[in-house]
Amino acid sequence: MNTSFFGELLQTISERGRHLLERRREPLGQVHSESLADLCEALLSGRGEASGTALAREILQRYEELKTGPRIAFFEALATRFGPDHARLGKAVQAFQADPNDATAHALHLATEPRRQELFRRLNLAPHGTASLVRMREHLLAAMARRTDLEPIDADFRHLFASWFNRGFLVLRRIDWSTPAAVLERIIRYEAVHQIRDWNDLRARIDPPDRRCYAFFHPALVDDPLIFVEVALTREIPGAIGPILATEREPIDPERATTAVFYSISNCQRGLASVSFGSFLIKQVVADISRDFPRLSTYVTLSPAPNFASWLKRERAAEASLLSEADRIALARLDEDGWWENKATLEEVRDPMLRAAANYYLNARDRRGRPVDSVARFHLGNGARLERLDWPADLSTRGREQSYGLMVNYLYDLGEIEQNHEAYAESRTVIAANAVRKLAKPPRALVPTKLIGGDKSSDKKADAKAAKADGKAEGKAEGKADAKALPKPETAAAGPSPDDTPKPAAEAAPAAPAAAEPEKKVEASTTA
């Protein structure tokens, strides 16, 4: 990915253009948003390529000098002065109404485009222009927390970035110990799911033969990853994050691995939020890994539940709750200091916690009718199915704060990804394993609730009765798959937590609107 030639070419054009610009510079530190907006008007007025590139560079340099207040004033100018040309748009509408044809439709399409989009295209001609615009959008997103009137500018950024960062422009690179130090430092800094403590911790994640890390790069952002995923190759579906992150362990022969576990996905560029890379990354990595290790047959995630703790607190306090009164009483033990260190408490809370988690994933919806959990939306939208609930799976401080230690597994079944994606896209249907669905139902007097990851010798007759009650008779092969996929996960110790991955038969759980929950953003992270 050598872009030095093009970078030097743009630099040369820009330097020559600077001499063509007969413009008096304002002293450093006296840059005003109004004068910057005037420079943008000049850039749009149409100049030669050299002077235009130089002017674009000057605008971006001056923008970087702005403090927060003038920066927001500049965004206000972009919103008010660089929208669609209304006079041009009115004429285009009249022309199309008078004679609707391809030519007038195309003219109307061009007239509806805000002038900001052409401004951003011209700014992108400057050396490092793409990186500067990504940072500009990062600043814009921060301002939009209180200034929703700036949304039209963000819409223009999203529109352009969707094309500029199209999958066809992205380059997948494996990250290993021989990767340049500058890139490795960014991997440490950008990790948003399970913090990388130091260089030894990083090496334990990317250097052993049974560990992999892959990242997407863009030619315009040299050596600065857009998104990366960390993968563990195992012989079984893991049940805790702790063993995966352990720096002192015995690596396995990757040729004998049967399962690829995606345990961390981190988006690196805040300015590219909502520009989707994750689904492409997972599919590309699956293709690469399966080619290198043909024995791999299972592709799963070990994912956090970032919105679960806040949801559970609300449900426990609500009058109309998805939780039974008995489960609410049991879950009150979570308010005790050090509950995660008490084995008796963990055992007492385990069943109620798993039932609450099943209702959270299958029944809790936000105001738009989507699953409350942000990570669930990502994986379900990619065509994965909710395979298993793991608790306690992450008893680190962050894991307890986010989810009381809950983690989940999503299964990427290559033969079902498309139909699962369609089911979720059309009706927000949550595809989930039978064992997860059963947990979301009220406990039966004669059919004890089995722990996810509980005793393998489950009562087949009781399972059959439960399946008939659902109107879903399960075949023998499906029953075996469930039993095989539900090994008892190991209990996590305080600190880094457990790691778990599933393989049961799945059924669609219809989207049943429940208590609305305000959506919570996950800062630059999505976990596999």
mmCIF file with all atom_site columns, N, CA, C and O in Angstrom, residues 493-517:
data_model
loop_
_atom_site.group_PDB
_atom_site.id
_atom_site.type_symbol
_atom_site.label_atom_id
_atom_site.label_alt_id
_atom_site.label_comp_id
_atom_site.label_asym_id
_atom_site.label_entity_id
_atom_site.label_seq_id
_atom_site.pdbx_PDB_ins_code
_atom_site.Cartn_x
_atom_site.Cartn_y
_atom_site.Cartn_z
_atom_site.occupancy
_atom_site.B_iso_or_equiv
_atom_site.pdbx_formal_charge
_atom_site.auth_seq_id
_atom_site.auth_comp_id
_atom_site.auth_asym_id
_atom_site.auth_atom_id
_atom_site.pdbx_PDB_model_num
ATOM 1   N N  . ALA A 1 493 ? -13.057 -15.876 37.349 1.00 0.00 ? 493 ALA A N  1
ATOM 2   C CA . ALA A 1 493 ? -12.472 -15.321 38.560 1.00 0.00 ? 493 ALA A CA 1
ATOM 3   C C  . ALA A 1 493 ? -12.512 -13.822 38.469 1.00 0.00 ? 493 ALA A C  1
ATOM 4   O O  . ALA A 1 493 ? -12.623 -13.264 37.404 1.00 0.00 ? 493 ALA A O  1
ATOM 5   N N  . ALA A 1 494 ? -12.412 -13.167 39.608 1.00 0.00 ? 494 ALA A N  1
ATOM 6   C CA . ALA A 1 494 ? -12.422 -11.710 39.582 1.00 0.00 ? 494 ALA A CA 1
ATOM 7   C C  . ALA A 1 494 ? -11.272 -11.223 38.747 1.00 0.00 ? 494 ALA A C  1
ATOM 8   O O  . ALA A 1 494 ? -10.185 -11.745 38.811 1.00 0.00 ? 494 ALA A O  1
ATOM 9   N N  . GLY A 1 495 ? -11.517 -10.178 37.958 1.00 0.00 ? 495 GLY A N  1
ATOM 10  C CA . GLY A 1 495 ? -10.515 -9.691  37.020 1.00 0.00 ? 495 GLY A CA 1
ATOM 11  C C  . GLY A 1 495 ? -10.964 -10.038 35.631 1.00 0.00 ? 495 GLY A C  1
ATOM 12  O O  . GLY A 1 495 ? -12.133 -10.106 35.360 1.00 0.00 ? 495 GLY A O  1
ATOM 13  N N  . PRO A 1 496 ? -10.052 -10.343 34.674 1.00 0.00 ? 496 PRO A N  1
ATOM 14  C CA . PRO A 1 496 ? -10.460 -10.728 33.348 1.00 0.00 ? 496 PRO A CA 1
ATOM 15  C C  . PRO A 1 496 ? -11.372 -11.920 33.447 1.00 0.00 ? 496 PRO A C  1
ATOM 16  O O  . PRO A 1 496 ? -11.128 -12.810 34.239 1.00 0.00 ? 496 PRO A O  1
ATOM 17  N N  . SER A 1 497 ? -12.464 -11.994 32.617 1.00 0.00 ? 497 SER A N  1
ATOM 18  C CA . SER A 1 497 ? -13.453 -12.995 32.847 1.00 0.00 ? 497 SER A CA 1
ATOM 19  C C  . SER A 1 497 ? -13.564 -14.089 31.831 1.00 0.00 ? 497 SER A C  1
ATOM 20  O O  . SER A 1 497 ? -12.754 -14.254 30.985 1.00 0.00 ? 497 SER A O  1
ATOM 21  N N  . PRO A 1 498 ? -14.661 -14.899 31.935 1.00 0.00 ? 498 PRO A N  1
ATOM 22  C CA . PRO A 1 498 ? -14.774 -16.116 31.174 1.00 0.00 ? 498 PRO A CA 1
ATOM 23  C C  . PRO A 1 498 ? -14.998 -15.918 29.717 1.00 0.00 ? 498 PRO A C  1
ATOM 24  O O  . PRO A 1 498 ? -15.306 -14.872 29.252 1.00 0.00 ? 498 PRO A O  1
ATOM 25  N N  . ASP A 1 499 ? -14.913 -17.028 29.040 1.00 0.00 ? 499 ASP A N  1
ATOM 26  C CA . ASP A 1 499 ? -14.946 -17.033 27.591 1.00 0.00 ? 499 ASP A CA 1
ATOM 27  C C  . ASP A 1 499 ? -15.780 -18.212 27.129 1.00 0.00 ? 499 ASP A C  1
ATOM 28  O O  . ASP A 1 499 ? -15.524 -19.305 27.558 1.00 0.00 ? 499 ASP A O  1
ATOM 29  N N  . ASP A 1 500 ? -16.810 -17.957 26.276 1.00 0.00 ? 500 ASP A N  1
ATOM 30  C CA . ASP A 1 500 ? -17.733 -19.033 25.974 1.00 0.00 ? 500 ASP A CA 1
ATOM 31  C C  . ASP A 1 500 ? -18.284 -18.931 24.563 1.00 0.00 ? 500 ASP A C  1
ATOM 32  O O  . ASP A 1 500 ? -18.522 -17.881 24.079 1.00 0.00 ? 500 ASP A O  1
ATOM 33  N N  . THR A 1 501 ? -18.523 -20.055 23.909 1.00 0.00 ? 501 THR A N  1
ATOM 34  C CA . THR A 1 501 ? -19.018 -20.054 22.540 1.00 0.00 ? 501 THR A CA 1
ATOM 35  C C  . THR A 1 501 ? -19.967 -21.197 22.262 1.00 0.00 ? 501 THR A C  1
ATOM 36  O O  . THR A 1 501 ? -19.698 -22.302 22.651 1.00 0.00 ? 501 THR A O  1
ATOM 37  N N  . PRO A 1 502 ? -21.119 -21.005 21.486 1.00 0.00 ? 502 PRO A N  1
ATOM 38  C CA . PRO A 1 502 ? -22.194 -21.971 21.373 1.00 0.00 ? 502 PRO A CA 1
ATOM 39  C C  . PRO A 1 502 ? -22.345 -22.705 20.078 1.00 0.00 ? 502 PRO A C  1
ATOM 40  O O  . PRO A 1 502 ? -21.847 -22.313 19.078 1.00 0.00 ? 502 PRO A O  1
ATOM 41  N N  . LYS A 1 503 ? -23.213 -23.756 20.096 1.00 0.00 ? 503 LYS A N  1
ATOM 42  C CA . LYS A 1 503 ? -23.508 -24.489 18.864 1.00 0.00 ? 503 LYS A CA 1
ATOM 43  C C  . LYS A 1 503 ? -24.890 -25.110 18.840 1.00 0.00 ? 503 LYS A C  1
ATOM 44  O O  . LYS A 1 503 ? -25.002 -26.199 18.320 1.00 0.00 ? 503 LYS A O  1
ATOM 45  N N  . PRO A 1 504 ? -25.966 -24.519 19.426 1.00 0.00 ? 504 PRO A N  1
ATOM 46  C CA . PRO A 1 504 ? -27.240 -25.203 19.421 1.00 0.00 ? 504 PRO A CA 1
ATOM 47  C C  . PRO A 1 504 ? -28.121 -24.916 18.227 1.00 0.00 ? 504 PRO A C  1
ATOM 48  O O  . PRO A 1 504 ? -27.847 -24.066 17.440 1.00 0.00 ? 504 PRO A O  1
ATOM 49  N N  . ALA A 1 505 ? -29.244 -25.655 18.133 1.00 0.00 ? 505 ALA A N  1
ATOM 50  C CA . ALA A 1 505 ? -30.196 -25.423 17.052 1.00 0.00 ? 505 ALA A CA 1
ATOM 51  C C  . ALA A 1 505 ? -30.931 -24.141 17.337 1.00 0.00 ? 505 ALA A C  1
ATOM 52  O O  . ALA A 1 505 ? -31.138 -23.769 18.476 1.00 0.00 ? 505 ALA A O  1
ATOM 53  N N  . ALA A 1 506 ? -31.356 -23.426 16.279 1.00 0.00 ? 506 ALA A N  1
ATOM 54  C CA . ALA A 1 506 ? -31.931 -22.100 16.493 1.00 0.00 ? 506 ALA A CA 1
ATOM 55  C C  . ALA A 1 506 ? -33.322 -21.996 15.928 1.00 0.00 ? 506 ALA A C  1
ATOM 56  O O  . ALA A 1 506 ? -33.688 -22.663 14.988 1.00 0.00 ? 506 ALA A O  1
ATOM 57  N N  . GLU A 1 507 ? -34.120 -21.112 16.539 1.00 0.00 ? 507 GLU A N  1
ATOM 58  C CA . GLU A 1 507 ? -35.435 -20.782 16.046 1.00 0.00 ? 507 GLU A CA 1
ATOM 59  C C  . GLU A 1 507 ? -35.590 -19.272 16.073 1.00 0.00 ? 507 GLU A C  1
ATOM 60  O O  . GLU A 1 507 ? -34.899 -18.601 16.801 1.00 0.00 ? 507 GLU A O  1
ATOM 61  N N  . ALA A 1 508 ? -36.531 -18.781 15.292 1.00 0.00 ? 508 ALA A N  1
ATOM 62  C CA . ALA A 1 508 ? -36.735 -17.344 15.254 1.00 0.00 ? 508 ALA A CA 1
ATOM 63  C C  . ALA A 1 508 ? -37.558 -16.893 16.439 1.00 0.00 ? 508 ALA A C  1
ATOM 64  O O  . ALA A 1 508 ? -38.592 -17.456 16.729 1.00 0.00 ? 508 ALA A O  1
ATOM 65  N N  . ALA A 1 509 ? -37.102 -15.885 17.122 1.00 0.00 ? 509 ALA A N  1
ATOM 66  C CA . ALA A 1 509 ? -37.866 -15.275 18.201 1.00 0.00 ? 509 ALA A CA 1
ATOM 67  C C  . ALA A 1 509 ? -38.470 -13.998 17.674 1.00 0.00 ? 509 ALA A C  1
ATOM 68  O O  . ALA A 1 509 ? -37.767 -13.064 17.368 1.00 0.00 ? 509 ALA A O  1
ATOM 69  N N  . PRO A 1 510 ? -39.809 -13.940 17.504 1.00 0.00 ? 510 PRO A N  1
ATOM 70  C CA . PRO A 1 510 ? -40.431 -12.751 16.923 1.00 0.00 ? 510 PRO A CA 1
ATOM 71  C C  . PRO A 1 510 ? -40.186 -11.527 17.779 1.00 0.00 ? 510 PRO A C  1
ATOM 72  O O  . PRO A 1 510 ? -40.108 -11.609 19.000 1.00 0.00 ? 510 PRO A O  1
ATOM 73  N N  . ALA A 1 511 ? -40.062 -10.392 17.096 1.00 0.00 ? 511 ALA A N  1
ATOM 74  C CA . ALA A 1 511 ? -39.788 -9.139  17.796 1.00 0.00 ? 511 ALA A CA 1
ATOM 75  C C  . ALA A 1 511 ? -41.030 -8.702  18.534 1.00 0.00 ? 511 ALA A C  1
ATOM 76  O O  . ALA A 1 511 ? -41.977 -8.225  17.942 1.00 0.00 ? 511 ALA A O  1
ATOM 77  N N  . ALA A 1 512 ? -41.060 -8.873  19.852 1.00 0.00 ? 512 ALA A N  1
ATOM 78  C CA . ALA A 1 512 ? -42.203 -8.490  20.657 1.00 0.00 ? 512 ALA A CA 1
ATOM 79  C C  . ALA A 1 512 ? -41.863 -7.235  21.436 1.00 0.00 ? 512 ALA A C  1
ATOM 80  O O  . ALA A 1 512 ? -41.083 -7.283  22.373 1.00 0.00 ? 512 ALA A O  1
ATOM 81  N N  . PRO A 1 513 ? -42.418 -6.088  21.046 1.00 0.00 ? 513 PRO A N  1
ATOM 82  C CA . PRO A 1 513 ? -42.051 -4.846  21.711 1.00 0.00 ? 513 PRO A CA 1
ATOM 83  C C  . PRO A 1 513 ? -42.258 -4.940  23.213 1.00 0.00 ? 513 PRO A C  1
ATOM 84  O O  . PRO A 1 513 ? -43.268 -5.424  23.681 1.00 0.00 ? 513 PRO A O  1
ATOM 85  N N  . ALA A 1 514 ? -41.277 -4.474  23.955 1.00 0.00 ? 514 ALA A N  1
ATOM 86  C CA . ALA A 1 514 ? -41.378 -4.462  25.414 1.00 0.00 ? 514 ALA A CA 1
ATOM 87  C C  . ALA A 1 514 ? -41.039 -3.077  25.901 1.00 0.00 ? 514 ALA A C  1
ATOM 88  O O  . ALA A 1 514 ? -41.101 -2.114  25.158 1.00 0.00 ? 514 ALA A O  1
ATOM 89  N N  . ALA A 1 515 ? -40.623 -3.010  27.144 1.00 0.00 ? 515 ALA A N  1
ATOM 90  C CA . ALA A 1 515 ? -40.345 -1.692  27.711 1.00 0.00 ? 515 ALA A CA 1
ATOM 91  C C  . ALA A 1 515 ? -39.327 -0.947  26.880 1.00 0.00 ? 515 ALA A C  1
ATOM 92  O O  . ALA A 1 515 ? -38.270 -1.462  26.586 1.00 0.00 ? 515 ALA A O  1
ATOM 93  N N  . ALA A 1 516 ? -39.671 0.284   26.493 1.00 0.00 ? 516 ALA A N  1
ATOM 94  C CA . ALA A 1 516 ? -38.751 1.075   25.667 1.00 0.00 ? 516 ALA A CA 1
ATOM 95  C C  . ALA A 1 516 ? -37.569 1.515   26.481 1.00 0.00 ? 516 ALA A C  1
ATOM 96  O O  . ALA A 1 516 ? -37.687 1.889   27.628 1.00 0.00 ? 516 ALA A O  1
ATOM 97  N N  . GLU A 1 517 ? -36.399 1.470   25.839 1.00 0.00 ? 517 GLU A N  1
ATOM 98  C CA . GLU A 1 517 ? -35.188 1.926   26.529 1.00 0.00 ? 517 GLU A CA 1
ATOM 99  C C  . GLU A 1 517 ? -34.448 2.868   25.628 1.00 0.00 ? 517 GLU A C  1
ATOM 100 O O  . GLU A 1 517 ? -34.298 2.620   24.447 1.00 0.00 ? 517 GLU A O  1
#
